[in-house]
Tab-separated table of C-alpha atoms and ligand atoms in Angstrom:
chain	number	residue	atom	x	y	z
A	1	UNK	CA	74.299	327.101	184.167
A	2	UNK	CA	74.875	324.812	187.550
A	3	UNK	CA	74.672	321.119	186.499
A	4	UNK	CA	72.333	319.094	189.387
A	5	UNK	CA	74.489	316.674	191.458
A	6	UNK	CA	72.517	313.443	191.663
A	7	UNK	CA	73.795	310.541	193.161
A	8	UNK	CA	71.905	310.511	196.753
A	9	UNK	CA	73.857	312.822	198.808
A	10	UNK	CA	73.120	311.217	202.030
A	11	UNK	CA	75.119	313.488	204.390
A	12	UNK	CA	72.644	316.035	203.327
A	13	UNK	CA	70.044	313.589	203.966
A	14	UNK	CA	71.319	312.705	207.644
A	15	UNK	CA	71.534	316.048	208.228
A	16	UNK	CA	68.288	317.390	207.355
A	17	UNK	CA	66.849	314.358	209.313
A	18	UNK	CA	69.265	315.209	212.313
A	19	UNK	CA	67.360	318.558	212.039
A	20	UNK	CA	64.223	317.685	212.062
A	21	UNK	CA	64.977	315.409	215.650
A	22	UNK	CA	66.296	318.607	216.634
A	23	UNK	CA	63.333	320.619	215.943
A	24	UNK	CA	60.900	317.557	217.562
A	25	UNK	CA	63.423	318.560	220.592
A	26	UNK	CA	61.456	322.542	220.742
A	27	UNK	CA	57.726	321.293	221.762
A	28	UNK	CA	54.989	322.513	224.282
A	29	UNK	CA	54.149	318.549	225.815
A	30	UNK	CA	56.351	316.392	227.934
A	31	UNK	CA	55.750	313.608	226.099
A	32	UNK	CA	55.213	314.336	222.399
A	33	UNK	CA	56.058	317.102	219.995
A	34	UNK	CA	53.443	320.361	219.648
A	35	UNK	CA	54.644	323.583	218.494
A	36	UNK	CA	51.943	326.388	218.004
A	37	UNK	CA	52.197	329.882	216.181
A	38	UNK	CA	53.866	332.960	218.006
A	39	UNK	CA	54.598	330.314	220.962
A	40	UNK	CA	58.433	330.290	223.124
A	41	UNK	CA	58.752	326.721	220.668
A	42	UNK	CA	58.230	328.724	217.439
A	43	UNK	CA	60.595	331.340	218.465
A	44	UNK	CA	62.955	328.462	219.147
A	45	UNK	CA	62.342	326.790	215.702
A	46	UNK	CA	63.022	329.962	213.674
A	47	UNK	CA	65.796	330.780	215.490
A	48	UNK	CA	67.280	327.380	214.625
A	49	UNK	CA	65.694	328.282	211.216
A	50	UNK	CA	67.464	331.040	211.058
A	51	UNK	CA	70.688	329.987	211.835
A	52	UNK	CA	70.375	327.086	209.514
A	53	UNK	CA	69.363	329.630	206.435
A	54	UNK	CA	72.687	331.923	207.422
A	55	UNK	CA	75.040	329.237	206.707
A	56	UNK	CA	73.239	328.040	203.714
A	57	UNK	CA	74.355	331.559	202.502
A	58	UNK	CA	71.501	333.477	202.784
A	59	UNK	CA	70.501	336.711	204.050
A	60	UNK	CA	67.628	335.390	206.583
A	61	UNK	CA	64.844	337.831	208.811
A	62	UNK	CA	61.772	337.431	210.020
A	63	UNK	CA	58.667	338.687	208.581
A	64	UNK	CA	56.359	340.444	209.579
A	65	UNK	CA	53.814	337.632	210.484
A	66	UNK	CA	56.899	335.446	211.799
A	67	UNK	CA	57.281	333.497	209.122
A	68	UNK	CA	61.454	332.684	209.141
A	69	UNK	CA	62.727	334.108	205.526
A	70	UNK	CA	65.773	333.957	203.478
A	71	UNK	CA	67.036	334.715	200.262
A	72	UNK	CA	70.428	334.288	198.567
A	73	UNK	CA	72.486	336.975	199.670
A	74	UNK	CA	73.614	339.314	197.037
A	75	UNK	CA	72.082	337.468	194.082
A	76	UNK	CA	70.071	339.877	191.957
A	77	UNK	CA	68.285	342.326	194.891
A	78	UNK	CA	65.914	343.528	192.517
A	79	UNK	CA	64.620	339.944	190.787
A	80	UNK	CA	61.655	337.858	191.321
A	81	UNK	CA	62.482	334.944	193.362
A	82	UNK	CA	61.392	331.273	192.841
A	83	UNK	CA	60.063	330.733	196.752
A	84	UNK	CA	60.622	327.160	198.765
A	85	UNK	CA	59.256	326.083	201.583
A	86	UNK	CA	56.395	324.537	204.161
A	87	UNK	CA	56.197	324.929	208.038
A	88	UNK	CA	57.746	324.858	210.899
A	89	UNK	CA	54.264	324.411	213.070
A	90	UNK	CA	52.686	321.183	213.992
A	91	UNK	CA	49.535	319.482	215.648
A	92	UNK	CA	49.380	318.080	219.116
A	93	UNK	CA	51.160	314.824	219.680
A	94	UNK	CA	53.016	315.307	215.786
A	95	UNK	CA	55.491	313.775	214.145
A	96	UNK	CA	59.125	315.070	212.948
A	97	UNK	CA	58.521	315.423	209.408
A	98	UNK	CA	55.042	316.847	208.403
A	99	UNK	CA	56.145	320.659	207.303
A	100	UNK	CA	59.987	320.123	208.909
A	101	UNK	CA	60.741	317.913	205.921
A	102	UNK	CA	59.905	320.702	203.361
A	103	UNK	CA	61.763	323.638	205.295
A	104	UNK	CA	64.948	321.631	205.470
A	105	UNK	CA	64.669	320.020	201.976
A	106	UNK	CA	64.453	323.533	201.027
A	107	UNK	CA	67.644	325.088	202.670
A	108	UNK	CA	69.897	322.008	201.826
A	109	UNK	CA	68.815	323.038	198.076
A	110	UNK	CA	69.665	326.640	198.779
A	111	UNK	CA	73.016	325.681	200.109
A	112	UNK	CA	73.754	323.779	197.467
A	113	UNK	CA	72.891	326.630	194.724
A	114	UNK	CA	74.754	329.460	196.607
A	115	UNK	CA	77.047	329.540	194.117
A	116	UNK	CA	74.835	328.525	191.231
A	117	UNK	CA	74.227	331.354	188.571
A	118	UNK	CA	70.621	331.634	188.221
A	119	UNK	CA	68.470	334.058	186.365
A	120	UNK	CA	65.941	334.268	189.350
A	121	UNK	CA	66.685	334.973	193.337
A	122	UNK	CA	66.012	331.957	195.740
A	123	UNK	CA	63.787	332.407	198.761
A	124	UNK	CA	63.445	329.759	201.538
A	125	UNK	CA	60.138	330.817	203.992
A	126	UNK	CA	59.758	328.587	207.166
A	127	UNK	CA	55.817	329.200	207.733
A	128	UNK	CA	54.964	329.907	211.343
A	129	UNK	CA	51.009	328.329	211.043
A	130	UNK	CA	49.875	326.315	208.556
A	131	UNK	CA	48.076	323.853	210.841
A	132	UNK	CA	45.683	326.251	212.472
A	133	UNK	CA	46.486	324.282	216.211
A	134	UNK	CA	46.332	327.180	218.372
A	135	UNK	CA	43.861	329.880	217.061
A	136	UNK	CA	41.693	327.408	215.218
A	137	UNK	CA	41.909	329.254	211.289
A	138	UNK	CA	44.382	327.417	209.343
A	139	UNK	CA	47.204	328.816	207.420
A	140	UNK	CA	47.884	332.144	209.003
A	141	UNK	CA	51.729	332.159	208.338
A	142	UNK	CA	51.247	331.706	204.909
A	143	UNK	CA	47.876	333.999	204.357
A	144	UNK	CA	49.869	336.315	205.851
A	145	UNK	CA	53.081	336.124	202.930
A	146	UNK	CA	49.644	336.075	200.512
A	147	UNK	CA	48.021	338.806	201.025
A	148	UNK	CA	44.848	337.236	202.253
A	149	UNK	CA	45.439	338.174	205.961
A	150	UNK	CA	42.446	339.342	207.347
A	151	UNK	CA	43.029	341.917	210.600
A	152	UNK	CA	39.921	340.569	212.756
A	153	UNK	CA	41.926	337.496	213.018
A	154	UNK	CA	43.855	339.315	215.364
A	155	UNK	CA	40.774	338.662	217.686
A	156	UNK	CA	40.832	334.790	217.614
A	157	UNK	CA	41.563	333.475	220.729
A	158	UNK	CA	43.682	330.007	221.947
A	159	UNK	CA	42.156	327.531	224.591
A	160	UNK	CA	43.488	330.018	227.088
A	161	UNK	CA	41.455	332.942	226.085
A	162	UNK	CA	44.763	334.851	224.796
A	163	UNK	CA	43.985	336.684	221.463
A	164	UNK	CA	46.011	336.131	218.810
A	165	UNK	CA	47.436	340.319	218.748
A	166	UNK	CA	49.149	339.805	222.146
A	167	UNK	CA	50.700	336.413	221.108
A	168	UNK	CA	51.924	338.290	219.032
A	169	UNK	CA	53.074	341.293	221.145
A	170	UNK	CA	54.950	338.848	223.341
A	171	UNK	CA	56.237	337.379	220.412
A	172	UNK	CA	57.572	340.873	219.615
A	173	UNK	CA	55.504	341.088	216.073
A	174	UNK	CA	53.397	344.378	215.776
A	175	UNK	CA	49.956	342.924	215.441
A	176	UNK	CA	48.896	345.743	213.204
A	177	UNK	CA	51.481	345.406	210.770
A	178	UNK	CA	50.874	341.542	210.045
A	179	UNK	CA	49.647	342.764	206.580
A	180	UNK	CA	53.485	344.193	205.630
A	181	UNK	CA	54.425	340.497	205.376
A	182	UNK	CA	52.488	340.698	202.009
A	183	UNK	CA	54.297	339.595	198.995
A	184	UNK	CA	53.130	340.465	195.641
A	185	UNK	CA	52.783	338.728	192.176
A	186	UNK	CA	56.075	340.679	190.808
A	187	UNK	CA	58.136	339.791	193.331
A	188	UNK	CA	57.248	335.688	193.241
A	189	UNK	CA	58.140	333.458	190.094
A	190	UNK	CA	56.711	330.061	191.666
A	191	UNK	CA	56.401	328.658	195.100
A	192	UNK	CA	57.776	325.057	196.059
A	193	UNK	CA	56.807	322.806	198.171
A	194	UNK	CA	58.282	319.085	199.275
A	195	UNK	CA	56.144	317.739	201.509
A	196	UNK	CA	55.749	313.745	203.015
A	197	UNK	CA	52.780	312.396	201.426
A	198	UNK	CA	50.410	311.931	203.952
A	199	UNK	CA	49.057	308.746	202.873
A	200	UNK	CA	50.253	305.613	201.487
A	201	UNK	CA	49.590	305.904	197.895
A	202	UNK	CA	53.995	306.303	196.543
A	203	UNK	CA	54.644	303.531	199.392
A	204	UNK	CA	52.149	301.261	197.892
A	205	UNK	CA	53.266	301.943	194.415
A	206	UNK	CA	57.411	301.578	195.626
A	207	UNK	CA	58.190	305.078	194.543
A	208	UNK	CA	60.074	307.531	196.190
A	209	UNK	CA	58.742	310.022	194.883
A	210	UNK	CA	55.600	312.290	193.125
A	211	UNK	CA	54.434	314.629	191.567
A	212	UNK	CA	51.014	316.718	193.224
A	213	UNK	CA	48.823	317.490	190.440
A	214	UNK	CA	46.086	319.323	193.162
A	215	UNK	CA	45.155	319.969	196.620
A	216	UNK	CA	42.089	318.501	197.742
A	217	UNK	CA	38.800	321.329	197.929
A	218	UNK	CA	37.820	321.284	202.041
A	219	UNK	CA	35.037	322.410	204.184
A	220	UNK	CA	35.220	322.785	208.091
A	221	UNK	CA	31.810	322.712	209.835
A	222	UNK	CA	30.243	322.870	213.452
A	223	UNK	CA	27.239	321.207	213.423
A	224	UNK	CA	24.820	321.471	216.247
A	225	UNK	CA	22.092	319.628	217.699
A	226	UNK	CA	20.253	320.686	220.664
A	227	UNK	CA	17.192	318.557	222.069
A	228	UNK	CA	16.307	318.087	225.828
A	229	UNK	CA	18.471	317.648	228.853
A	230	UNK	CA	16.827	315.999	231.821
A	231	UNK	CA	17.172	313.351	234.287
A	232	UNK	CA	18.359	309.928	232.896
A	233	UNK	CA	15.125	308.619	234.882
A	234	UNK	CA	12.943	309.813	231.979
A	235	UNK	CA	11.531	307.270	229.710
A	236	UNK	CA	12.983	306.774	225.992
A	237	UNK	CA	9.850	307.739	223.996
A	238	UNK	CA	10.381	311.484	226.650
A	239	UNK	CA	13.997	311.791	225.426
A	240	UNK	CA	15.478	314.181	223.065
A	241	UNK	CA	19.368	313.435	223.140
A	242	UNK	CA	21.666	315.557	221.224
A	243	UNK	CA	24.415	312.941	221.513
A	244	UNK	CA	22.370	309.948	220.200
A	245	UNK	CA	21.702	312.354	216.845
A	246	UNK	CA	25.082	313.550	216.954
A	247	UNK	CA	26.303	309.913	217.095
A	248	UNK	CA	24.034	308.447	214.482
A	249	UNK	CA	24.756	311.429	212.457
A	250	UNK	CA	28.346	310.621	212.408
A	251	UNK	CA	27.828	307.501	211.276
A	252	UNK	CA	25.721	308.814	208.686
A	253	UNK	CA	29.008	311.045	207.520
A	254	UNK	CA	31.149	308.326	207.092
A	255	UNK	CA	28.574	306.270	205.348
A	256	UNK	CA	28.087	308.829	202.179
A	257	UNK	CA	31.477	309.957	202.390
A	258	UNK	CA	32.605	306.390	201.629
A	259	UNK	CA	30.056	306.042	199.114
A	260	UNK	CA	30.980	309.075	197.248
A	261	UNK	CA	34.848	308.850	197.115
A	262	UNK	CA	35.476	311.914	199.499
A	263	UNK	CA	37.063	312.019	202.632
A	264	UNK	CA	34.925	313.266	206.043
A	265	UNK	CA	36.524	313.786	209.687
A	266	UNK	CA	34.595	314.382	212.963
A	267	UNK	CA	37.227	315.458	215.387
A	268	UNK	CA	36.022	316.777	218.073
A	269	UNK	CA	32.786	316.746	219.748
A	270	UNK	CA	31.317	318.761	222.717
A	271	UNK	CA	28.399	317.646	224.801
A	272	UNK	CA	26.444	319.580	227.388
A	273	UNK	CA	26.031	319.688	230.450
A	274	UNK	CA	28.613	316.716	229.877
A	275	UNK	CA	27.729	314.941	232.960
A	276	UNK	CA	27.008	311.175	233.642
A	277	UNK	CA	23.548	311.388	234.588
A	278	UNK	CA	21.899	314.161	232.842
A	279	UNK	CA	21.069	313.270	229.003
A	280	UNK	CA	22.658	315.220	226.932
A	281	UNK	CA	20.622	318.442	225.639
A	282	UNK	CA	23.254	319.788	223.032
A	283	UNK	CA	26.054	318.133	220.982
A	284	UNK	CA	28.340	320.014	218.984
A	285	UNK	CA	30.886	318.002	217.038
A	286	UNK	CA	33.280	319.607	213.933
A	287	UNK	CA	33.108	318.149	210.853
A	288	UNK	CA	36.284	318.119	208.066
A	289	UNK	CA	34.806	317.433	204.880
A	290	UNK	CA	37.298	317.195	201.545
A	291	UNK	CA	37.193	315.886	197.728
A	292	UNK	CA	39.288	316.394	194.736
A	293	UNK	CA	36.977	319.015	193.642
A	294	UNK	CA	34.577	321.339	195.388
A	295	UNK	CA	31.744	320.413	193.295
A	296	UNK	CA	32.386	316.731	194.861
A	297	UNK	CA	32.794	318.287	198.118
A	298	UNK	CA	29.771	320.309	197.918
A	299	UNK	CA	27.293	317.422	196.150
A	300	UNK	CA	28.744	314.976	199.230
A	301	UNK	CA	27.585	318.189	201.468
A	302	UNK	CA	24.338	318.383	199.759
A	303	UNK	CA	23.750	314.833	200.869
A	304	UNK	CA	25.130	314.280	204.399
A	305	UNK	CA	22.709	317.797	205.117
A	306	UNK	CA	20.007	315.416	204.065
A	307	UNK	CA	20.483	312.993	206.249
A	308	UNK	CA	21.372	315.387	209.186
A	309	UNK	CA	18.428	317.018	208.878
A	310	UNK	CA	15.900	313.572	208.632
A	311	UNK	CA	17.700	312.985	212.509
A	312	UNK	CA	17.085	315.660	213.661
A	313	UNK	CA	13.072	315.568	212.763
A	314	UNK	CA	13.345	312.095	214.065
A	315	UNK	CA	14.531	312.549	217.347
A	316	UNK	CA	13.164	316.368	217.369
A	317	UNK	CA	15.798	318.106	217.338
A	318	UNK	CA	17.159	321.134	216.316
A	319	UNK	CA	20.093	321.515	213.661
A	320	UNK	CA	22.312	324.049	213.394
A	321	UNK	CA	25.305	324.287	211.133
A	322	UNK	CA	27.720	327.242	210.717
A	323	UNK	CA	31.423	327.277	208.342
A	324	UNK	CA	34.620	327.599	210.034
A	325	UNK	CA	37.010	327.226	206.732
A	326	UNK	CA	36.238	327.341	203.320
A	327	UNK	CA	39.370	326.460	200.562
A	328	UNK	CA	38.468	325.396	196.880
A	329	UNK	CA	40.422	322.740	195.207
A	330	UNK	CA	44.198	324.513	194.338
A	331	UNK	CA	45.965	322.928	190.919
A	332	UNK	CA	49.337	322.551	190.801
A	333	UNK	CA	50.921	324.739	188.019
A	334	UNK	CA	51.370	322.143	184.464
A	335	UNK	CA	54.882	324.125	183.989
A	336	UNK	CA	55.570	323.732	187.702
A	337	UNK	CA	54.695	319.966	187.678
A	338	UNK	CA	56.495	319.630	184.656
A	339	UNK	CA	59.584	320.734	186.497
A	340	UNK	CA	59.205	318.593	189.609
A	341	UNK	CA	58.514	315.716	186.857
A	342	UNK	CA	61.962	316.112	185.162
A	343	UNK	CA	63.723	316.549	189.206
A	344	UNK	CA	62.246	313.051	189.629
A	345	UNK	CA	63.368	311.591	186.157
A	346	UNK	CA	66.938	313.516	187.256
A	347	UNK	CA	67.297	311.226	190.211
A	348	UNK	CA	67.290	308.146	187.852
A	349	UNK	CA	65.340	306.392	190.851
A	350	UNK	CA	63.040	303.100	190.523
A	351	UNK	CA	60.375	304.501	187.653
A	352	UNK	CA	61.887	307.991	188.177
A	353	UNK	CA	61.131	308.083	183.685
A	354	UNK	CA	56.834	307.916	184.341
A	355	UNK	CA	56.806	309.974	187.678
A	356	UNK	CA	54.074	308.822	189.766
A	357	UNK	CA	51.282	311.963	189.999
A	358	UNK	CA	49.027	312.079	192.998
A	359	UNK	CA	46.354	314.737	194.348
A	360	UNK	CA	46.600	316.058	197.953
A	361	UNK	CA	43.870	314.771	200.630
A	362	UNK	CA	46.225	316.853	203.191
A	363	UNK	CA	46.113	320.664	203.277
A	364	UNK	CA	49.430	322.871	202.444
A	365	UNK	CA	50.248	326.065	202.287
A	366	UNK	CA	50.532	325.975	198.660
A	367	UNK	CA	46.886	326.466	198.613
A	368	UNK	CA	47.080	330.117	200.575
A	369	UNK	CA	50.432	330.908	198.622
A	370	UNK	CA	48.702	330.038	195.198
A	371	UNK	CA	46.665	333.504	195.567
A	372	UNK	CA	49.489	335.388	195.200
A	373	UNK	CA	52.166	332.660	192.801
A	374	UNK	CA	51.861	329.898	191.300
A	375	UNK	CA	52.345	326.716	192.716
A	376	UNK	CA	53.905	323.071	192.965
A	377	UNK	CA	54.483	320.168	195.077
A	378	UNK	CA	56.751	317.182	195.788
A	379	UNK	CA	55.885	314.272	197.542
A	380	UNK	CA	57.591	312.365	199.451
A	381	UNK	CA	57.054	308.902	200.428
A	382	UNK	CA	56.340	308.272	204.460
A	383	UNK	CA	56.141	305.000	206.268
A	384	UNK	CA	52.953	303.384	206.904
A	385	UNK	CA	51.275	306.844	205.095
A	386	UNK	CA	51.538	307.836	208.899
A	387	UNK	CA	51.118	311.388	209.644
A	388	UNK	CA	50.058	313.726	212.267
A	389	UNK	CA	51.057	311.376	214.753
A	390	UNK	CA	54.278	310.503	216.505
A	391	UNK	CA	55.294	307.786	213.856
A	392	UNK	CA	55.573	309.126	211.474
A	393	UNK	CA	59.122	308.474	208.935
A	394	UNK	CA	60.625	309.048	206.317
A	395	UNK	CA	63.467	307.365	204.667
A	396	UNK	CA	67.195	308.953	204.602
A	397	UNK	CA	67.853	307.784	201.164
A	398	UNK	CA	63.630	309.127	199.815
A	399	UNK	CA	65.241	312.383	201.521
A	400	UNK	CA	68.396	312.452	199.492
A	401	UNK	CA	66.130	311.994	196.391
A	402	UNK	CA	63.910	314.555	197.594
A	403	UNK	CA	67.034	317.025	197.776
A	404	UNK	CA	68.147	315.887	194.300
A	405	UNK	CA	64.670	316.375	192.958
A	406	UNK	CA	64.185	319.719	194.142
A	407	UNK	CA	67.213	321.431	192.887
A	408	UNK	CA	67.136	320.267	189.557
A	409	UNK	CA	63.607	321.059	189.471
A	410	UNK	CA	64.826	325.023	190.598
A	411	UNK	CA	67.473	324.150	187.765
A	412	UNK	CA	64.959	323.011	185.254
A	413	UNK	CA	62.961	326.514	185.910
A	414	UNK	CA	66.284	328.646	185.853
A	415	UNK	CA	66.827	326.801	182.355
A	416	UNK	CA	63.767	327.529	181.092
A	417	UNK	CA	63.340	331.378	182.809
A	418	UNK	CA	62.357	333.886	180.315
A	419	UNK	CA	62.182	337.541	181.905
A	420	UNK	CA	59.329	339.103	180.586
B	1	GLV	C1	46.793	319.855	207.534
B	1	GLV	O1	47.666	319.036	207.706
B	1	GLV	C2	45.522	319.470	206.997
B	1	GLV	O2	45.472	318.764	205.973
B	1	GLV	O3	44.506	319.815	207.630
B	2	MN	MN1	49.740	318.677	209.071
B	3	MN	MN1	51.908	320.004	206.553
């Protein structure tokens, strides 16, 4: 059995960081980095995905939702493989790292273990959506690899009115066949996933490292309020404004939220007839709502509705609220956290003995890929907790630990592998 090589290789570090600036380099805005599913940019990235999988030794192809595969070539064509990955996708005006990290983490790993005798196959998969940025549902690369794609998505349609199927056309993807990229429970030991943190919590603590325990339960709303547009002549005790609920509603969000540990975003907001001197007669604003659990999230729900509703009698108003995404709370696998726990001790880093274990605020595509294997993440520290935003960073030698970390976690799993 292949021994890990700790020590901090930071050439592999530099590299996969060199990587990741040239990924940022493949982006849809002058001035920032956006890459978008079954875009020119994501044909870009997998081809550079690609190429970067070939001479890690493996076999690489695209599936059939354009998710960027490989597997170690030759190794075992008929075993279930031990899967690692994230995405290659990001959100307007993104950083370098969010996803990227976890793709590259992943083939430095697999290029390391070409050689490695292992009683599993390795799989790297480069997601092509996990952020939802262009047809609004989240995770559609990794659904896809699930199981859980659903064919009307192939009807959801970008800001430019082009449906999703003839994205995918021009992509060169058969939009009818996005369900072949379907893996099943027999072919997938485990997935893993290194991803930055998100947040502050390792920085604050001065580790390098963690260990996810779960991914956070979330809700995505649209809520509604329509009252009265007219002229901005008419007197206040006359007005019905959809903005002023919408705003004080908002507020209202943020104030149970807080008060019951969970975490609420309003994001975007819509206004009609969105014009200086007409008072607003309908508001529309999303709402991101998320909590360890889904009974928190839903008992934080129960009580923001409340409070929505007592505006909207106030200022007579109507309320309307429909569901845009619904994901319960995923747990990390115990053996699969067990293994990330003993990759962290393996790197012999600051407190590396009690790894640090944190639950996910962020969304991953663990959470679509634990329908069809079970799952695990690594954290790794980022600067600031900065994310989804230009600045973010990561450190070279947190990335060399990360690299370290993963393969004798895939190590630790190949030691413990008992075909059943
Ligand atoms: C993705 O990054 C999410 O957490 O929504
Ligand atoms: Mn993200
Ligand atoms: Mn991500």
């Amino acid at each position: 059995m292949a021994e890990p090589r700790i020590g901090g290789d930071m050439t592999a570090a530099e590299r996969v960081l060199d990587r990741a600036d040239e990924l940022a380099s493949h982006s849809d805005l002058p001035d920032g980095i956006e890459r978008v599913y079954l875009s020119p940019q994501h044909r870009a990235a997998n081809d550079l995905a690609a190429r970067w999988m070939r001479e890690a030794g493996l076999v690489a192809w695209e599936d059939a939702a354009g998710n960027q595969c490989g597997r170690r070539a030759g190794a075992g064509d008929q075993l279930p493989a031990v899967l690692l990955g994230s995405h290659l996708d990001t959100v307007p005006g993104a950083g370098r790292y969010d996803g990227i990290l976890g793709v590259l983490v992943a083939i430095e790993v697999a290029a390391r273990l070409r050689d490695a005798e292992l009683p599993f196959a390795l799989e790297v998969v480069a997601f092509g959506d996990e952020e939802g940025t262009r047809f609004g549902t989240t995770l559609l690369g990794s659904r896809a690899l699930a199981g859980t794609w659903q064919p009307e998505w192939g009807g959801l349609t970008d800001a430019d009115g082009i449906r999703l199927a003839d994205a995918a056309t021009a992509f060169g993807l058969d939009p009818a066949r996005f369900g072949d990229a379907a893996r099943t429970p027999e072919e997938l030991l485990a997935y893993l996933e290194v991803h930055i943190e998100q947040g502050p919590r390792l920085e604050d603590a001065d580790r390098a490292l963690g260990v996810v325990t779960a991914i956070a339960a979330a809700e995505r709303r649209v809520i509604t309020y329509t009252g009265e547009s007219r002229h901005c002549a008419t007197p206040w005790d006359l007005r019905h404004d959809a903005l002023l609920g919408a705003s004080e509603a908002i507020l209202a969000i943020e104030r149970v939220a807080r008060a019951h540990g969970s975490y609420a975003t309003v994001g975007r907001i819509h206004v009609e007839p969105d014009a200086v001197n007409v008072i607003p007669g309908v508001a529309a604003f999303s709402l991101d709502l998320r909590d360890e659990t889904a009974t928190g999230r839903d008992s934080t729900w129960e009580r923001i509705l409340h409070e929505l509703e007592a505006i909207a009698v106030q200022r007579g108003l109507d309320l309307d609220v429909s569901s845009t995404h619904l994901a319960p709370e995923v747990v990390c696998a115990p053996e699969l956290r067990a293994a990330f726990a003993s990759g962290i001790a393996a790197t012999n880093d600051r407190g590396s003995d009690e790894p640090m274990e944190l639950f996910s605020v962020a969304g991953h595509d663990a959470m679509a890929v634990a329908a069809v294997a079970p799952v695990g993440m690594l954290f790794v520290r980022c600067r600031g907790g900065i994310s989804h935003h230009a600045d973010e960073s990561v450190r070279a030698d947190d990335v060399a630990l990360a690299i370290d970390a993963l393969e004798a976690a895939v190590l630790q799993l190949a030691a413990e592998y008992q075909p059943s």
